[in-house]
Structure formats: C-alpha cells, structure tokens
CSV table of C-alpha atoms and ligand atoms in Angstrom, one decimal:
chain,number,residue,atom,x,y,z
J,18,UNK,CA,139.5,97.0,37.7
J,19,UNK,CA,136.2,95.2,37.3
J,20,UNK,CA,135.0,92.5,39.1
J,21,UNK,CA,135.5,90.2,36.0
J,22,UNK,CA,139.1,91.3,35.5
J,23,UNK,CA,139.6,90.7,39.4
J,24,UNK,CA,139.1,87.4,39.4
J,25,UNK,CA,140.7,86.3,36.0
J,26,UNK,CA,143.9,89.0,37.5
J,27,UNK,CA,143.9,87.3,41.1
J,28,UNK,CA,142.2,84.1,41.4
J,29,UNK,CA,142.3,82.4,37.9
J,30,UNK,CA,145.8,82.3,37.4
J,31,UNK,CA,147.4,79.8,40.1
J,32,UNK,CA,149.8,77.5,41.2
J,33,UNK,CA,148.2,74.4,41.4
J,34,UNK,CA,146.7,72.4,38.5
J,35,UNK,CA,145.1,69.3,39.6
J,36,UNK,CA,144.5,65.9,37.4
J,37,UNK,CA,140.8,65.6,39.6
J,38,UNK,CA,139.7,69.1,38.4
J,39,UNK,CA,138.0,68.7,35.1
J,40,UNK,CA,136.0,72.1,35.4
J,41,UNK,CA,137.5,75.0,37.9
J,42,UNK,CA,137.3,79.2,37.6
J,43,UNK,CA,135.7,80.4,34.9
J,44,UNK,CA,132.3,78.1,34.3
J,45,UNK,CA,129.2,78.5,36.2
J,46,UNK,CA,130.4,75.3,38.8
J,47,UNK,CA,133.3,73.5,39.2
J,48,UNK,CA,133.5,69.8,38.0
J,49,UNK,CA,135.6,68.0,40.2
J,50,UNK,CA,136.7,64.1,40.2
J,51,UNK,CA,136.6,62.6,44.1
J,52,UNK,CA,139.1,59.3,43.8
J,53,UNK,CA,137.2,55.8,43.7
J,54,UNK,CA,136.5,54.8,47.4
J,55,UNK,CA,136.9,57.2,49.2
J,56,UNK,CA,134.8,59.8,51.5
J,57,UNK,CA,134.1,63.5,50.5
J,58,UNK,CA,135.3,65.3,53.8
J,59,UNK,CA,134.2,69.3,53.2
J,60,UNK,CA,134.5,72.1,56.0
J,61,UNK,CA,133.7,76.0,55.6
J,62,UNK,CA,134.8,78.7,57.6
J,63,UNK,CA,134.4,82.4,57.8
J,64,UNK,CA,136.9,85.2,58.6
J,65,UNK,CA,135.2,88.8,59.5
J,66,UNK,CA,137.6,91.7,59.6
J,67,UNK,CA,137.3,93.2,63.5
J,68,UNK,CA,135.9,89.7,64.6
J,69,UNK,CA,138.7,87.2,63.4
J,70,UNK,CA,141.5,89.7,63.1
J,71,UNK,CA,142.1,93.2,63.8
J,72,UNK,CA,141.1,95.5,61.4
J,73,UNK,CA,144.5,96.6,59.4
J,74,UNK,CA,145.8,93.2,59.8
J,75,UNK,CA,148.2,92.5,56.5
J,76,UNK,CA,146.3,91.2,53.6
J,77,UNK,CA,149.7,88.0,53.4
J,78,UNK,CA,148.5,87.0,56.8
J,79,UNK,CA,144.9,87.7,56.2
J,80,UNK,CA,145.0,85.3,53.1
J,81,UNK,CA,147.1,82.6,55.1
J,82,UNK,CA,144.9,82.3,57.6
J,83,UNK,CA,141.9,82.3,56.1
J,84,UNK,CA,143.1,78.8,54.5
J,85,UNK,CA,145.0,77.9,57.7
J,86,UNK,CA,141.6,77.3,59.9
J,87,UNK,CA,140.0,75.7,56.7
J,88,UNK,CA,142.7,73.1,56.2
J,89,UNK,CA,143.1,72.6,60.3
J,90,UNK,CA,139.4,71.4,60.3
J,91,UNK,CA,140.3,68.6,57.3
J,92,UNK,CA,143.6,67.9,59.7
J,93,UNK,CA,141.4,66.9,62.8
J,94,UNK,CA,139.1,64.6,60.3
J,95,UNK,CA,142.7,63.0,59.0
J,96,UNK,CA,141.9,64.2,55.2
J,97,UNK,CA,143.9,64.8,52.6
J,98,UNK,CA,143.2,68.3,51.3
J,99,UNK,CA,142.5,68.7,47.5
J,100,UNK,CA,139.8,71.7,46.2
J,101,UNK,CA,138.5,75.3,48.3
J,102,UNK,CA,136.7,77.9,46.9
J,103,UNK,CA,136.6,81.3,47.6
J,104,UNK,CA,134.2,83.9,48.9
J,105,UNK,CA,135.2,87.1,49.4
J,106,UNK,CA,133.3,90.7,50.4
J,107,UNK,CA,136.1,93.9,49.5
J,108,UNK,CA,135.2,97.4,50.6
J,109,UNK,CA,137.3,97.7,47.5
J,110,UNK,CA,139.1,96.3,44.7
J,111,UNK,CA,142.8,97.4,46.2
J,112,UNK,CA,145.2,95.5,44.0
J,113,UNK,CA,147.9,96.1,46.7
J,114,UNK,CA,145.8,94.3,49.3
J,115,UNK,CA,144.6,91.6,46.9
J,116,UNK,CA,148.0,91.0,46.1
J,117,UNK,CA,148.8,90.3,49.6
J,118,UNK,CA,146.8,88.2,50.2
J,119,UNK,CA,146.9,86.1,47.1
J,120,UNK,CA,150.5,85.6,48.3
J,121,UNK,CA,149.6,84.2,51.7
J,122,UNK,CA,146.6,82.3,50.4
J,123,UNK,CA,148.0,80.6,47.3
J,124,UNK,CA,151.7,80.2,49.7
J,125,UNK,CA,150.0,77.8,51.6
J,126,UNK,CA,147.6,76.0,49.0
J,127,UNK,CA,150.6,75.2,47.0
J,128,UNK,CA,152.7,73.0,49.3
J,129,UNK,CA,149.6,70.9,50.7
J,130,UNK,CA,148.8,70.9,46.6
J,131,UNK,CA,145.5,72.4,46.8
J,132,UNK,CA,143.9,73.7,43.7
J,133,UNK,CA,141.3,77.0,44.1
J,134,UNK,CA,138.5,75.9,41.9
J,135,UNK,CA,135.6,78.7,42.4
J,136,UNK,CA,134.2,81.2,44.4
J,137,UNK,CA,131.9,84.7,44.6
J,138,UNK,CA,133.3,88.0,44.8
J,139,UNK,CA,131.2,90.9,46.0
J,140,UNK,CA,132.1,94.7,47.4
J,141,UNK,CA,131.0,95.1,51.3
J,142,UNK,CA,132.7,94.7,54.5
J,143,UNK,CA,136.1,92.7,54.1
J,144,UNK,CA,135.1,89.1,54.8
J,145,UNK,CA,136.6,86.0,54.0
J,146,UNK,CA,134.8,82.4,53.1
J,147,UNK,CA,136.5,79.7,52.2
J,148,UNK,CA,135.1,76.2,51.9
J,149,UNK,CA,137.7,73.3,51.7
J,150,UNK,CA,136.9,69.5,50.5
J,151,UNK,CA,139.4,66.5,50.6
J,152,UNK,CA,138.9,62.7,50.9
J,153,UNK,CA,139.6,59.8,53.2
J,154,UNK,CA,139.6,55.9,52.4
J,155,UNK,CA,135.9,55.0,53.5
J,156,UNK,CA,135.0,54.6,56.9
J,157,UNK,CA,138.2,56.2,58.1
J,158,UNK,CA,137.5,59.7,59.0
J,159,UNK,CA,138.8,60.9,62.4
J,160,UNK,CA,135.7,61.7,64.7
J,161,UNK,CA,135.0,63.2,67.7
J,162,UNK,CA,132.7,61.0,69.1
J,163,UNK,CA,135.1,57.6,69.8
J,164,UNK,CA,137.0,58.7,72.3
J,165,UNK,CA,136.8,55.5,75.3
J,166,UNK,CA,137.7,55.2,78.7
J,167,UNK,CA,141.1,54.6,79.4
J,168,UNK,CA,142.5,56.0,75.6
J,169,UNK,CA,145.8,58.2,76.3
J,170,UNK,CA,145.1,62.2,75.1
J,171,UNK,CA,147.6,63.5,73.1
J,172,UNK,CA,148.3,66.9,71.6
J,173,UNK,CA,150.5,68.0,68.7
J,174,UNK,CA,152.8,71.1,68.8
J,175,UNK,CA,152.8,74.2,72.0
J,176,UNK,CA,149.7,75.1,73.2
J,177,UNK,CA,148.9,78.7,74.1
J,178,UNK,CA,151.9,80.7,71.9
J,179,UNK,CA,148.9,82.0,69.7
J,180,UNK,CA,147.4,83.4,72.9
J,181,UNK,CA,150.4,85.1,74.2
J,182,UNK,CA,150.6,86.8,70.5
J,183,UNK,CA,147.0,88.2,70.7
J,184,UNK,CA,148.4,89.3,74.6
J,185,UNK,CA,151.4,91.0,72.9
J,186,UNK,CA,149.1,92.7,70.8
J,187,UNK,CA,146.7,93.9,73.2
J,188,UNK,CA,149.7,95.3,75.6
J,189,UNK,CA,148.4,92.6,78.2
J,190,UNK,CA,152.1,91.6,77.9
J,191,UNK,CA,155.4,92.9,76.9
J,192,UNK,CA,158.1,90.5,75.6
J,193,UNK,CA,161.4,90.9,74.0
J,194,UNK,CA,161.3,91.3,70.5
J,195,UNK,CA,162.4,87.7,69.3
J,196,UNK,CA,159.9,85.8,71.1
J,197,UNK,CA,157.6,88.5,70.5
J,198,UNK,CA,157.9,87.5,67.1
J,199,UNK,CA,157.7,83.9,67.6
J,200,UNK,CA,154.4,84.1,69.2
J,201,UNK,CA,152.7,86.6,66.8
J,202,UNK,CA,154.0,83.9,64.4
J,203,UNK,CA,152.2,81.3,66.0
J,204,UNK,CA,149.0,83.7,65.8
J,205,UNK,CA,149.2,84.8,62.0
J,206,UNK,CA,150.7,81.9,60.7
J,207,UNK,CA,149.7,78.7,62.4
J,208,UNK,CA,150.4,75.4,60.8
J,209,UNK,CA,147.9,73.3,60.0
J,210,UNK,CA,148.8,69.3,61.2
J,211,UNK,CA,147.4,67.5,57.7
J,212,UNK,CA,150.2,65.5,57.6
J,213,UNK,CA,149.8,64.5,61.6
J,214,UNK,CA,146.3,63.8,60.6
J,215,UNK,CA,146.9,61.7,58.2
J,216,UNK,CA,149.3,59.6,60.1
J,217,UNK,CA,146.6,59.5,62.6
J,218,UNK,CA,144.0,57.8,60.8
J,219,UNK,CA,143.7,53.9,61.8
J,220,UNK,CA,145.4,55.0,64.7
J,221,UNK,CA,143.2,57.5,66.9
J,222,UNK,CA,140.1,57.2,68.3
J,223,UNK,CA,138.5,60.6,68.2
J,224,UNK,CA,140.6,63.8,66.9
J,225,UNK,CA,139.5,67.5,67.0
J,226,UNK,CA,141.7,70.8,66.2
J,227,UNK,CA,142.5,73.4,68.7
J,228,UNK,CA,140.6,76.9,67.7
J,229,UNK,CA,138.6,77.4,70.6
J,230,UNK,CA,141.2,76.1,73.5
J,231,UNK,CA,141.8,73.1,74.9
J,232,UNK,CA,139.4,72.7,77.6
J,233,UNK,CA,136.1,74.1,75.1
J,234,UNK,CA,137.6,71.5,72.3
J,235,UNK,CA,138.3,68.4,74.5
J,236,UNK,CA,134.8,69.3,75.8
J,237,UNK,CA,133.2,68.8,72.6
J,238,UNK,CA,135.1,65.5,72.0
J,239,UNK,CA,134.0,64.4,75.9
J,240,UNK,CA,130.6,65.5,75.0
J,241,UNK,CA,130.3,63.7,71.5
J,242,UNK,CA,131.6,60.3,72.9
J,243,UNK,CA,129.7,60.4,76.8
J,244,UNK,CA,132.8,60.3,78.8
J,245,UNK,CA,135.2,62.9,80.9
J,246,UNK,CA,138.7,63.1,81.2
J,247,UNK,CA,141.8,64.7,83.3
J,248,UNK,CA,144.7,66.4,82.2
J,249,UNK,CA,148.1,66.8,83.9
J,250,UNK,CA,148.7,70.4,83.6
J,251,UNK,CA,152.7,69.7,84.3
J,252,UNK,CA,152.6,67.3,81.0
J,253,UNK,CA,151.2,70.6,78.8
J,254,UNK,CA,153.3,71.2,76.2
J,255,UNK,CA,154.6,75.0,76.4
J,256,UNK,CA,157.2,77.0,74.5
J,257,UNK,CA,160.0,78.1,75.8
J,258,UNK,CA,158.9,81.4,75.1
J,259,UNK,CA,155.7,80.4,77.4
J,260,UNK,CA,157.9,78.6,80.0
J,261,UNK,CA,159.7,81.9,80.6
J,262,UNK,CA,156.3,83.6,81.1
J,263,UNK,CA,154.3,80.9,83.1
J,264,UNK,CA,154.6,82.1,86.6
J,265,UNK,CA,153.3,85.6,85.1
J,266,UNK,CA,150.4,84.6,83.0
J,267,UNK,CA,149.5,81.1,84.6
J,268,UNK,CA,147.7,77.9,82.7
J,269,UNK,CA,145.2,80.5,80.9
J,270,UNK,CA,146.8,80.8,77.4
J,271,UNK,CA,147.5,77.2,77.2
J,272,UNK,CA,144.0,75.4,78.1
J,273,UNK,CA,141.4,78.3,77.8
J,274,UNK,CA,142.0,80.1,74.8
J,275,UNK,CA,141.9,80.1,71.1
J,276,UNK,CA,143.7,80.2,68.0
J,277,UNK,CA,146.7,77.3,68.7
J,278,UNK,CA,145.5,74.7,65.4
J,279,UNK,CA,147.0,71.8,66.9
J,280,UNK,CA,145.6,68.4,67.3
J,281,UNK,CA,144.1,67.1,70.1
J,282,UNK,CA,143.5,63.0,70.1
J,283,UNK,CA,142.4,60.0,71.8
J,284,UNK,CA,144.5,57.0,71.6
J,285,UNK,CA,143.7,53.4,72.9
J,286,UNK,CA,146.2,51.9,75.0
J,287,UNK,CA,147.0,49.2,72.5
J,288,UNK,CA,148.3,51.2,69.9
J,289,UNK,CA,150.4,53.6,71.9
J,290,UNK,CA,153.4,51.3,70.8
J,291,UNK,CA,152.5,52.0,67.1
J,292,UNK,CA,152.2,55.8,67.4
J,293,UNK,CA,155.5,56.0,69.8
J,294,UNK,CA,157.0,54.1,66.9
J,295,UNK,CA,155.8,56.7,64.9
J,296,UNK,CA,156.7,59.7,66.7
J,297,UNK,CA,159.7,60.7,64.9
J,298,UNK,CA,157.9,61.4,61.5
J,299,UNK,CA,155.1,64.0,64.0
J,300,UNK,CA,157.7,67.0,63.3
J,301,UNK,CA,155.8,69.4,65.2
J,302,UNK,CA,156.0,67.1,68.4
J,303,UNK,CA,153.6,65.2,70.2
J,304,UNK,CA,152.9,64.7,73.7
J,305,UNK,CA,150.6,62.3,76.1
J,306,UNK,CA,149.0,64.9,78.4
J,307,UNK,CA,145.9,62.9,79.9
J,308,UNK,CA,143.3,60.1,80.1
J,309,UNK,CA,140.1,59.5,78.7
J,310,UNK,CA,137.8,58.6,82.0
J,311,UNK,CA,134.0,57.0,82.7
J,312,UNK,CA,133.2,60.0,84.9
J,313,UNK,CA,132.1,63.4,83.1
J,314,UNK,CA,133.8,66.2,83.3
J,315,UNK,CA,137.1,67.6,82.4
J,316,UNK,CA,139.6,67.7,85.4
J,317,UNK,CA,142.6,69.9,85.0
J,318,UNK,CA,145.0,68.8,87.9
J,319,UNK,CA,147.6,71.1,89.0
J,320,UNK,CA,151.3,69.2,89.8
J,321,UNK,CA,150.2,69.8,93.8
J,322,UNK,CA,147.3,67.3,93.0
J,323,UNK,CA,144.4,70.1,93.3
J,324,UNK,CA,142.1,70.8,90.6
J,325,UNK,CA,142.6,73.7,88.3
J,326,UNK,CA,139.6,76.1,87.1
J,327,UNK,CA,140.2,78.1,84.0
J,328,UNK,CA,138.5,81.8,84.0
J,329,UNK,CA,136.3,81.0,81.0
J,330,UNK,CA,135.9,77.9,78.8
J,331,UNK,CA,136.9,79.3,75.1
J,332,UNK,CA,135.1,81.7,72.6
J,333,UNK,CA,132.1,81.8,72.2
J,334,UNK,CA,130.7,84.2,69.3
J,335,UNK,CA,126.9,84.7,70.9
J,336,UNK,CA,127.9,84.3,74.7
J,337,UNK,CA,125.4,86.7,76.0
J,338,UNK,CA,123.9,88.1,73.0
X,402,ADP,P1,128.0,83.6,38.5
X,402,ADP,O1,127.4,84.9,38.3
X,402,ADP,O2,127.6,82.5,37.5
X,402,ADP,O3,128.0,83.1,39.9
X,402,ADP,P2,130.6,84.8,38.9
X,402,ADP,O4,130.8,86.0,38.0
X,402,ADP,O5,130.3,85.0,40.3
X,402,ADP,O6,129.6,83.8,38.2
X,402,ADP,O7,131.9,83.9,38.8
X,402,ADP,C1,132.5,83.6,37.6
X,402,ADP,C2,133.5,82.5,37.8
X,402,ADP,O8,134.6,83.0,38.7
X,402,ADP,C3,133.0,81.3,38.5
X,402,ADP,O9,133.6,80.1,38.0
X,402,ADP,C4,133.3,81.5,40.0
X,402,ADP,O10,133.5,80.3,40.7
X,402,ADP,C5,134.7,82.2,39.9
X,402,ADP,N1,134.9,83.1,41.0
X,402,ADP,C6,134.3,84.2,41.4
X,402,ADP,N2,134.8,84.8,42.5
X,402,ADP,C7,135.8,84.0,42.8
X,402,ADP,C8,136.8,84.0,43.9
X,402,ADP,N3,136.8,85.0,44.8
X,402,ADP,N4,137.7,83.0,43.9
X,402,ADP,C9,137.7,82.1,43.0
X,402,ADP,N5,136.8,82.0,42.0
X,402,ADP,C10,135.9,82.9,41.9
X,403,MG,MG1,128.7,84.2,41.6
C-alpha cells in the first residue's frame, strides 16, 4: 500500500458529507464554507505514542482519542464542531492498525457530524495531529478570562475516574474487574461535553476543559481573569467506583491529575436559576463545587475546614527539562 492508496483506502472514504465543505481530501487545500455571523473557533492537538498513551495502546482507542481532546477544547469555547484534519506519522502502513483506528476516529466524528476534510501522512514515529474548527454566533465564545468574584464554579461529569484508570494500569491500584473497566473507560474513551458547551454559551462566564486537573486548569481560568477561588472538596463530584476507593487514594486523582475532559465553569449568581432550570438536559451531571473570590489563590478546603495541598499541580510536559 502506497501512501496515495492509504489515504484514498482510509481517510477519503467517510461518514460524514457536509453542505459547508465545498473542497475536502483529494485537492491541494480544503475549501470550506464558515456560516454567515459567526466566529471561526480552531484548536490543534498532538498525540505522541509513549507520551500521550502507552506504546501498544489499541489503534480504536488511539483514534478516539485523538479526536476526543480535539473536540473537548471546542467544548470549553461552547462551539459547535464541524471540519478536522488529519496529521499522522506511521512507522508503518499496517492496515490492521489503520483500520482500528479509523473505527474509533470516524465513531466519534460521525455522531457530533464532523466531516475529515485534509491532512498529511508521513512514515516515522506513530504520532497523531489533529486540528479541529467549529463556529460560535459572534462575540459568544466561552473564555477563560471572565470569571468574577462571587460566580458559582461548576463542573460537569466525575472527576478523577480517568486517573484511577492510568493507576489500574500502572499496578498503583487493583480493582475489581467491573469498575476496573469503568475507569479505563473513562481513560480511553472520554466524552467530550459539546453539547454542555453549547448550552453554556450566554450562560457562563469563563469555561475551560479538564486535561491537566482541576487545580492546574481552574489555575489558568483564575490566572486569565485576576481572581482566586475555593473549592469544597466534600462537593467534588466522584464515582462510585472513586467513592469506594477514597479513603485509599485520597483527593489526588480528583483535583491534581489529568485526562478527566469535563467542563469546568464560572457562573454569575444571577443566572444560577437559568442553568438549574436547565440541569436536566446536562446528561452527564453537573455540580456547584466552589466560589470565584477577590483574593488569589486557589483554596481546596477539606470538610474539617483546613486547607488541602495537592502533591503536584498537573502535567507539565517540560517541568524540569
Ligand atoms: P500535498 O503533497 O499537496 O500536500 P498530499 O499527498 O499530502 O498532498 O495529500 C493529498 C490529499 O490528501 C490532500 O487533500 C490532503 O489534505 C489529503 N490527506 C493526506 N493525508 C491525509 C490524512 N492523514 N487525513 C486526511 N487527509 C489527508
Ligand atoms: Mg501533504
């Protein structure tokens, strides 16, 4: 298989065909129609086999993830997803791996009706690019930087299942087998809250995604918009599966470590009533778990009243480099 016949085999053929996509695969560009008054909202992110995920990881999971994180950083701008393109490095042109992974990539694009529209494919280390775009109505992309004094925090979904998973894998924990599966789920699959953030838009005042952990991602929102904040560690919202571990691995998984993809949002006080109204269509649940506050800092109180520190604040790619 050539590199031609790779993409016309794997990447030219798909699900999705949409009306704004007047050039895709095959020309030297894409062509592509953004809807009359709205914003371009476009985020890239890189995958890199032994960095991202452990070498051997499956190619469906590989694939689905790869898109997952894309479409998670539209979710925390409240876009509505529409065109990615690819960029993939292969050691080689395995068409059982490629098939796998076409599976989990194009399984998510096609619910959230996302249309693959271009790309580069080159042999080297297995690495995976993707670059997503989508739009909003003008003006109303969900920023981190308007987060005020006295806005509720809220978060969607469980926090910290993701970095139980990564625990189970490293033999850091055991688990039954169920719940082991649950939270390996929630690590290889996550699911990216573009609906949430769309319902969020109008409605919250700053909005970021959960990659890094709560406390390093609520950091950024605190730094962008000059304020701090406390969280009630109680109010966290953990799994069962979590719940029946908590005395064993503490707060760590749930504030101070990666890979959960929820949203995390600022809410001023008078629109709490319209998002509680709201609540019911936020599937994935959603929970009040601080304040927004004029002093900096990030204070993560303990239900005895003291002050919680976390052991590090989130991943950081060139810490000590
Ligand atoms: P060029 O040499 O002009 O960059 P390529 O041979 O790299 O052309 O790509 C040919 C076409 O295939 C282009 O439309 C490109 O966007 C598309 N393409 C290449 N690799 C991928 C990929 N991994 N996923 C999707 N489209 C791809
Ligand atoms: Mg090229």
């Amino acid at each position: 298989m050539n590199e031609f016949e790779l993409i016309r085999d794997y990447f030219a053929r798909q699900p999705v065909r949409r009306a704004d996509v007047v050039v895709g695969i095959g020309d030297d560009a894409a062509v592509l129609d953004p809807p009359a008054g709205c914003q371009l909202v476009v985020s890239t992110d890189m995958l890199v086999s032994g960095v991202h995920f452990p070498e051997g990881t499956a190619p469906a999971a590989v694939g689905y993830k790869a898109l997952a994180v894309n479409l998670s950083d539209l979710a925390a701008m409240g876009a509505s997803p529409a065109w990615f393109t690819l960029n993939l490095s292969l050691p080689s042109a395995d068409s059982g791996w490629l098939e796998g992974f076409c599976a989990g990539l194009f399984g998510l694009a096609g619910p959230f009706g996302l249309q693959l529209v271009g790309g580069d494919t080159t042999r080297g280390p297995l690495t995976v690019g993707i670059q997503i775009a989508g739009f909003v109505p003008r003006g109303q992309a969900l920023l981190r930087s308007g987060a005020q004094p006295g806005d509720s925090i809220y978060v969607t979904g469980w926090l910290g299942d993701a970095a139980l998973g990564l625990m189970c894998l490293r033999q850091e924990l055991r688990l039954p087998e169920a719940e082991w599966d649950r939270v390996l789920q929630r690590l290889e699959r996550p699911v990216p809250r573009v609906h949430e953030g769309e319902m969020l838009r109008g409605l919250a005042s700053a909005c970021i995604d959960i990659s890094d952990g709560l406390v390093a991602d609520l950091g950024h929102v605190l730094e962008a918009s000059g304020a701090g904040a406390s969280i009630e560690l109680a109010a966290l919202p953990l799994s069962p599966v979590y719940q029946a571990v908590r005395d064993q691995v503490g707060w760590n998984p749930a504030v101070a470590r990666g890979d959960d993809y929820e949203l995390c949002f600022t809410l001023p006080a008078q629109r709490q009533s319209v998002l509680e109204a709201q609540a019911a269509r936020f599937g994935c649940g959603l929970r009040r778990i601080g304040v927004i506050e004029a002093q900096p800092g990030l204070r993560l109180v303990e239900p005895s009243g003291s002050v919680y520190r976390p052991d590090r604040q989130g991943y950081d790619h060139f810490r000590g480099v």
